[in-house]
Amino acid sequence: MVKKKGKKFRPNLKQVARKRRILEKKKKKCRSAIKVIKENWEGNKTPRENLMSMGLAFNANEAVPVKQPRREIIDMLPIEGLDLEEARVLGTVAEQRLKKQKRKKLLLQQKSKKSCESIRKFKALKVISCLESEVAEEQSLRDANVRTVRLPDRDVELLIYLAERYGEDYEAMARDPKNLFQYTPKKICSLMKIYRTSGFHKVIEGMC
């Protein structure tokens, strides 16, 4: 029997193309203006490894360490006009610096709190004044535009009759037999206010 040959191995072209793109990107990471460094740059290595392989220093401080001047140790000797106890109470230079920094922070916090409070007060006053002015404008517009409510003819006839007969006695108006809809004294009072602002009342007063 003839054995079937297996399929030939074909690499995944997408993965190969992806690897190529990644390598190209790594190679492009070298942004040096010197051509020699660009030519010898290896994309698989880090910048430190590349520079070390080229014999260059990645960090100048590591390659050439800075020599600090020699400082003599100062003992706690008595100085004219200063006691050792006072110096010990003050503490070391580092402790004094920390104390100064804490004081500065506290002062800044207090100033920031005061400024925030003043800003909040200013904003609150501004907002309140704006709202009050808007309310006053709306109220003036409402007062200027008088609300006109139109009553039905049957109510107008009833109110004319009740006003002529009873005057201001709203309880008697409510007990009148012509009050077919059984309006309460309060309802009749509100209707009478609307009627007195209408044109019917003005015409009747002019006729009288």
mmCIF file of C-alpha atoms in Angstrom:
data_model
loop_
_atom_site.group_PDB
_atom_site.id
_atom_site.type_symbol
_atom_site.label_atom_id
_atom_site.label_comp_id
_atom_site.label_asym_id
_atom_site.label_seq_id
_atom_site.Cartn_x
_atom_site.Cartn_y
_atom_site.Cartn_z
ATOM 1 C CA MET A 1 0.000 0.000 0.000
ATOM 2 C CA VAL A 2 1.097 3.491 -0.797
ATOM 3 C CA LYS A 3 1.318 5.704 2.237
ATOM 4 C CA LYS A 4 -0.422 9.010 2.017
ATOM 5 C CA LYS A 5 1.915 11.876 2.269
ATOM 6 C CA GLY A 6 1.071 14.399 4.939
ATOM 7 C CA LYS A 7 0.397 18.000 4.167
ATOM 8 C CA LYS A 8 3.392 20.213 3.844
ATOM 9 C CA PHE A 9 4.004 22.568 6.732
ATOM 10 C CA ARG A 10 2.991 26.049 5.761
ATOM 11 C CA PRO A 11 3.767 28.786 8.257
ATOM 12 C CA ASN A 12 1.012 31.132 9.246
ATOM 13 C CA LEU A 13 1.621 34.078 6.976
ATOM 14 C CA LYS A 14 -0.257 36.451 9.264
ATOM 15 C CA GLN A 15 2.038 35.694 12.196
ATOM 16 C CA VAL A 16 5.132 36.084 10.031
ATOM 17 C CA ALA A 17 3.938 39.445 8.766
ATOM 18 C CA ARG A 18 3.128 40.515 12.322
ATOM 19 C CA LYS A 19 6.630 39.595 13.533
ATOM 20 C CA ARG A 20 8.145 41.553 10.685
ATOM 21 C CA ARG A 21 6.122 44.614 11.607
ATOM 22 C CA ILE A 22 7.164 44.331 15.261
ATOM 23 C CA LEU A 23 10.842 44.055 14.292
ATOM 24 C CA GLU A 24 10.552 47.029 11.980
ATOM 25 C CA LYS A 25 8.986 49.063 14.777
ATOM 26 C CA LYS A 26 11.771 48.096 17.158
ATOM 27 C CA LYS A 27 14.370 49.110 14.620
ATOM 28 C CA LYS A 28 12.640 52.432 14.177
ATOM 29 C CA LYS A 29 12.943 53.138 17.897
ATOM 30 C CA CYS A 30 16.476 54.392 17.417
ATOM 31 C CA ARG A 31 16.032 58.111 16.862
ATOM 32 C CA SER A 32 19.644 59.087 17.034
ATOM 33 C CA ALA A 33 20.867 61.633 14.504
ATOM 34 C CA ILE A 34 24.213 59.796 14.137
ATOM 35 C CA LYS A 35 24.275 57.367 11.211
ATOM 36 C CA VAL A 36 26.779 54.995 12.817
ATOM 37 C CA ILE A 37 24.545 54.381 15.806
ATOM 38 C CA LYS A 38 21.558 53.840 13.527
ATOM 39 C CA GLU A 39 23.441 51.317 11.414
ATOM 40 C CA ASN A 40 24.735 49.348 14.414
ATOM 41 C CA TRP A 41 21.478 49.494 16.336
ATOM 42 C CA GLU A 42 19.933 46.099 17.084
ATOM 43 C CA GLY A 43 16.211 45.902 17.493
ATOM 44 C CA ASN A 44 16.331 42.868 19.789
ATOM 45 C CA LYS A 45 18.378 44.697 22.431
ATOM 46 C CA THR A 46 17.520 47.454 24.848
ATOM 47 C CA PRO A 47 19.000 50.955 24.478
ATOM 48 C CA ARG A 48 21.423 50.311 27.363
ATOM 49 C CA GLU A 49 22.662 47.045 25.805
ATOM 50 C CA ASN A 50 23.045 48.675 22.401
ATOM 51 C CA LEU A 51 25.115 51.540 23.756
ATOM 52 C CA MET A 52 27.236 49.223 25.921
ATOM 53 C CA SER A 53 27.917 47.018 22.902
ATOM 54 C CA MET A 54 29.028 50.098 20.975
ATOM 55 C CA GLY A 55 31.300 51.171 23.822
ATOM 56 C CA LEU A 56 29.209 54.181 24.723
ATOM 57 C CA ALA A 57 28.006 55.267 28.134
ATOM 58 C CA PHE A 58 24.281 55.113 28.754
ATOM 59 C CA ASN A 59 24.543 57.132 31.971
ATOM 60 C CA ALA A 60 27.376 59.636 32.248
ATOM 61 C CA ASN A 61 27.229 59.648 36.062
ATOM 62 C CA GLU A 62 27.927 55.924 36.159
ATOM 63 C CA ALA A 63 30.798 56.148 33.670
ATOM 64 C CA VAL A 64 32.461 59.158 35.292
ATOM 65 C CA PRO A 65 31.495 59.330 38.977
ATOM 66 C CA VAL A 66 31.578 62.793 40.514
ATOM 67 C CA LYS A 67 34.128 63.113 43.301
ATOM 68 C CA GLN A 68 32.764 65.064 46.232
ATOM 69 C CA PRO A 69 35.133 67.270 48.225
ATOM 70 C CA ARG A 70 36.312 65.933 51.537
ATOM 71 C CA ARG A 71 34.404 67.234 54.521
ATOM 72 C CA GLU A 72 35.814 67.232 58.002
ATOM 73 C CA ILE A 73 33.639 65.953 60.824
ATOM 74 C CA ILE A 74 32.471 68.786 63.031
ATOM 75 C CA ASP A 75 32.233 67.901 66.705
ATOM 76 C CA MET A 76 29.771 69.507 69.069
ATOM 77 C CA LEU A 77 32.113 72.115 70.503
ATOM 78 C CA PRO A 78 30.916 75.111 72.496
ATOM 79 C CA ILE A 79 30.583 78.262 70.399
ATOM 80 C CA GLU A 80 30.570 81.780 71.695
ATOM 81 C CA GLY A 81 27.014 83.026 72.238
ATOM 82 C CA LEU A 82 25.409 79.562 71.788
ATOM 83 C CA ASP A 83 24.846 76.814 74.335
ATOM 84 C CA LEU A 84 24.993 73.141 73.429
ATOM 85 C CA GLU A 85 21.603 72.520 75.041
ATOM 86 C CA GLU A 86 19.956 75.118 72.808
ATOM 87 C CA ALA A 87 21.548 73.543 69.742
ATOM 88 C CA ARG A 88 20.336 70.094 70.801
ATOM 89 C CA VAL A 89 16.811 71.436 71.306
ATOM 90 C CA LEU A 90 16.834 72.891 67.799
ATOM 91 C CA GLY A 91 17.863 69.513 66.386
ATOM 92 C CA THR A 92 19.794 68.646 63.292
ATOM 93 C CA VAL A 93 19.682 70.529 60.010
ATOM 94 C CA ALA A 94 17.411 67.894 58.461
ATOM 95 C CA GLU A 95 14.962 68.136 61.364
ATOM 96 C CA GLN A 96 14.919 71.921 61.105
ATOM 97 C CA ARG A 97 14.209 71.665 57.374
ATOM 98 C CA LEU A 98 11.320 69.284 58.024
ATOM 99 C CA LYS A 99 9.888 71.676 60.610
ATOM 100 C CA LYS A 100 10.117 74.583 58.164
ATOM 101 C CA GLN A 101 8.447 72.523 55.444
ATOM 102 C CA LYS A 102 5.622 71.572 57.815
ATOM 103 C CA ARG A 103 5.124 75.212 58.790
ATOM 104 C CA LYS A 104 5.014 76.242 55.137
ATOM 105 C CA LYS A 105 2.481 73.514 54.375
ATOM 106 C CA LEU A 106 0.279 74.616 57.273
ATOM 107 C CA LEU A 107 0.439 78.248 56.154
ATOM 108 C CA LEU A 108 -0.394 77.283 52.577
ATOM 109 C CA GLN A 109 -3.308 75.134 53.747
ATOM 110 C CA GLN A 110 -4.668 77.974 55.869
ATOM 111 C CA LYS A 111 -4.321 80.421 52.980
ATOM 112 C CA SER A 112 -5.967 77.988 50.576
ATOM 113 C CA LYS A 113 -8.853 77.452 53.020
ATOM 114 C CA LYS A 114 -9.352 81.196 53.407
ATOM 115 C CA SER A 115 -9.183 81.733 49.658
ATOM 116 C CA CYS A 116 -11.635 78.856 49.054
ATOM 117 C CA GLU A 117 -14.052 80.287 51.612
ATOM 118 C CA SER A 118 -13.803 83.758 50.085
ATOM 119 C CA ILE A 119 -14.342 82.317 46.592
ATOM 120 C CA ARG A 120 -17.350 80.328 47.810
ATOM 121 C CA LYS A 121 -18.834 83.400 49.469
ATOM 122 C CA PHE A 122 -18.264 85.474 46.350
ATOM 123 C CA LYS A 123 -19.852 82.796 44.174
ATOM 124 C CA ALA A 124 -22.790 82.423 46.549
ATOM 125 C CA LEU A 125 -23.399 86.184 46.603
ATOM 126 C CA LYS A 126 -23.146 86.349 42.835
ATOM 127 C CA VAL A 127 -25.584 83.477 42.323
ATOM 128 C CA ILE A 128 -28.079 84.809 44.851
ATOM 129 C CA SER A 129 -27.995 88.311 43.374
ATOM 130 C CA CYS A 130 -28.544 86.910 39.875
ATOM 131 C CA LEU A 131 -31.478 84.793 41.052
ATOM 132 C CA GLU A 132 -33.052 87.717 42.892
ATOM 133 C CA SER A 133 -32.740 89.955 39.829
ATOM 134 C CA GLU A 134 -34.315 87.270 37.620
ATOM 135 C CA VAL A 135 -37.202 86.795 40.053
ATOM 136 C CA ALA A 136 -37.757 90.557 40.216
ATOM 137 C CA GLU A 137 -37.821 90.780 36.410
ATOM 138 C CA GLU A 138 -40.319 87.925 36.152
ATOM 139 C CA GLN A 139 -42.505 89.502 38.823
ATOM 140 C CA SER A 140 -42.444 92.859 37.029
ATOM 141 C CA LEU A 141 -43.439 91.145 33.774
ATOM 142 C CA ARG A 142 -46.293 89.365 35.538
ATOM 143 C CA ASP A 143 -47.470 92.603 37.097
ATOM 144 C CA ALA A 144 -47.305 94.374 33.744
ATOM 145 C CA ASN A 145 -49.208 91.623 31.934
ATOM 146 C CA VAL A 146 -52.494 91.552 33.823
ATOM 147 C CA ARG A 147 -54.055 88.134 33.861
ATOM 148 C CA THR A 148 -57.471 88.193 32.219
ATOM 149 C CA VAL A 149 -59.851 85.395 33.148
ATOM 150 C CA ARG A 150 -63.044 85.048 31.183
ATOM 151 C CA LEU A 151 -66.164 83.935 33.030
ATOM 152 C CA PRO A 152 -69.066 82.120 31.359
ATOM 153 C CA ASP A 153 -72.216 84.130 30.679
ATOM 154 C CA ARG A 154 -74.315 82.224 33.237
ATOM 155 C CA ASP A 155 -71.826 83.059 36.007
ATOM 156 C CA VAL A 156 -71.705 86.723 34.956
ATOM 157 C CA GLU A 157 -75.506 87.000 35.112
ATOM 158 C CA LEU A 158 -75.549 85.298 38.507
ATOM 159 C CA LEU A 159 -72.830 87.552 39.910
ATOM 160 C CA ILE A 160 -74.550 90.722 38.652
ATOM 161 C CA TYR A 161 -77.775 89.629 40.357
ATOM 162 C CA LEU A 162 -76.025 88.657 43.616
ATOM 163 C CA ALA A 163 -73.947 91.865 43.760
ATOM 164 C CA GLU A 164 -77.039 94.047 43.271
ATOM 165 C CA ARG A 165 -79.090 92.172 45.873
ATOM 166 C CA TYR A 166 -76.589 91.220 48.637
ATOM 167 C CA GLY A 167 -73.573 93.511 48.173
ATOM 168 C CA GLU A 168 -70.733 91.883 50.190
ATOM 169 C CA ASP A 169 -72.729 89.220 52.075
ATOM 170 C CA TYR A 170 -71.287 86.051 50.523
ATOM 171 C CA GLU A 171 -73.016 83.671 52.941
ATOM 172 C CA ALA A 172 -76.406 85.024 51.905
ATOM 173 C CA MET A 173 -75.355 84.686 48.257
ATOM 174 C CA ALA A 174 -74.568 80.992 48.832
ATOM 175 C CA ARG A 175 -78.082 80.440 50.317
ATOM 176 C CA ASP A 176 -79.844 82.184 47.427
ATOM 177 C CA PRO A 177 -82.179 79.833 45.438
ATOM 178 C CA LYS A 178 -80.693 81.038 42.133
ATOM 179 C CA ASN A 179 -77.325 79.543 43.161
ATOM 180 C CA LEU A 180 -78.122 76.358 41.246
ATOM 181 C CA PHE A 181 -74.503 75.117 41.148
ATOM 182 C CA GLN A 182 -74.247 75.469 44.959
ATOM 183 C CA TYR A 183 -71.191 77.707 45.014
ATOM 184 C CA THR A 184 -69.680 78.129 48.476
ATOM 185 C CA PRO A 185 -69.088 81.619 49.951
ATOM 186 C CA LYS A 186 -65.350 81.268 49.274
ATOM 187 C CA LYS A 187 -65.973 80.325 45.649
ATOM 188 C CA ILE A 188 -68.401 83.214 45.180
ATOM 189 C CA CYS A 189 -65.805 85.607 46.666
ATOM 190 C CA SER A 190 -63.137 84.462 44.182
ATOM 191 C CA LEU A 191 -65.605 84.704 41.276
ATOM 192 C CA MET A 192 -66.626 88.173 42.408
ATOM 193 C CA LYS A 193 -62.982 89.336 42.375
ATOM 194 C CA ILE A 194 -62.629 88.132 38.794
ATOM 195 C CA TYR A 195 -65.917 89.757 37.820
ATOM 196 C CA ARG A 196 -64.892 93.139 39.299
ATOM 197 C CA THR A 197 -61.703 93.162 37.203
ATOM 198 C CA SER A 198 -63.651 92.380 34.021
ATOM 199 C CA GLY A 199 -65.183 94.814 31.556
ATOM 200 C CA PHE A 200 -68.794 93.956 32.502
ATOM 201 C CA HIS A 201 -68.414 95.494 35.939
ATOM 202 C CA LYS A 202 -66.873 98.680 34.505
ATOM 203 C CA VAL A 203 -69.707 99.050 31.989
ATOM 204 C CA ILE A 204 -72.360 98.545 34.667
ATOM 205 C CA GLU A 205 -70.666 101.067 36.976
ATOM 206 C CA GLY A 206 -70.517 103.577 34.113
ATOM 207 C CA MET A 207 -74.219 103.129 33.447
ATOM 208 C CA CYS A 208 -75.026 103.682 37.097
#
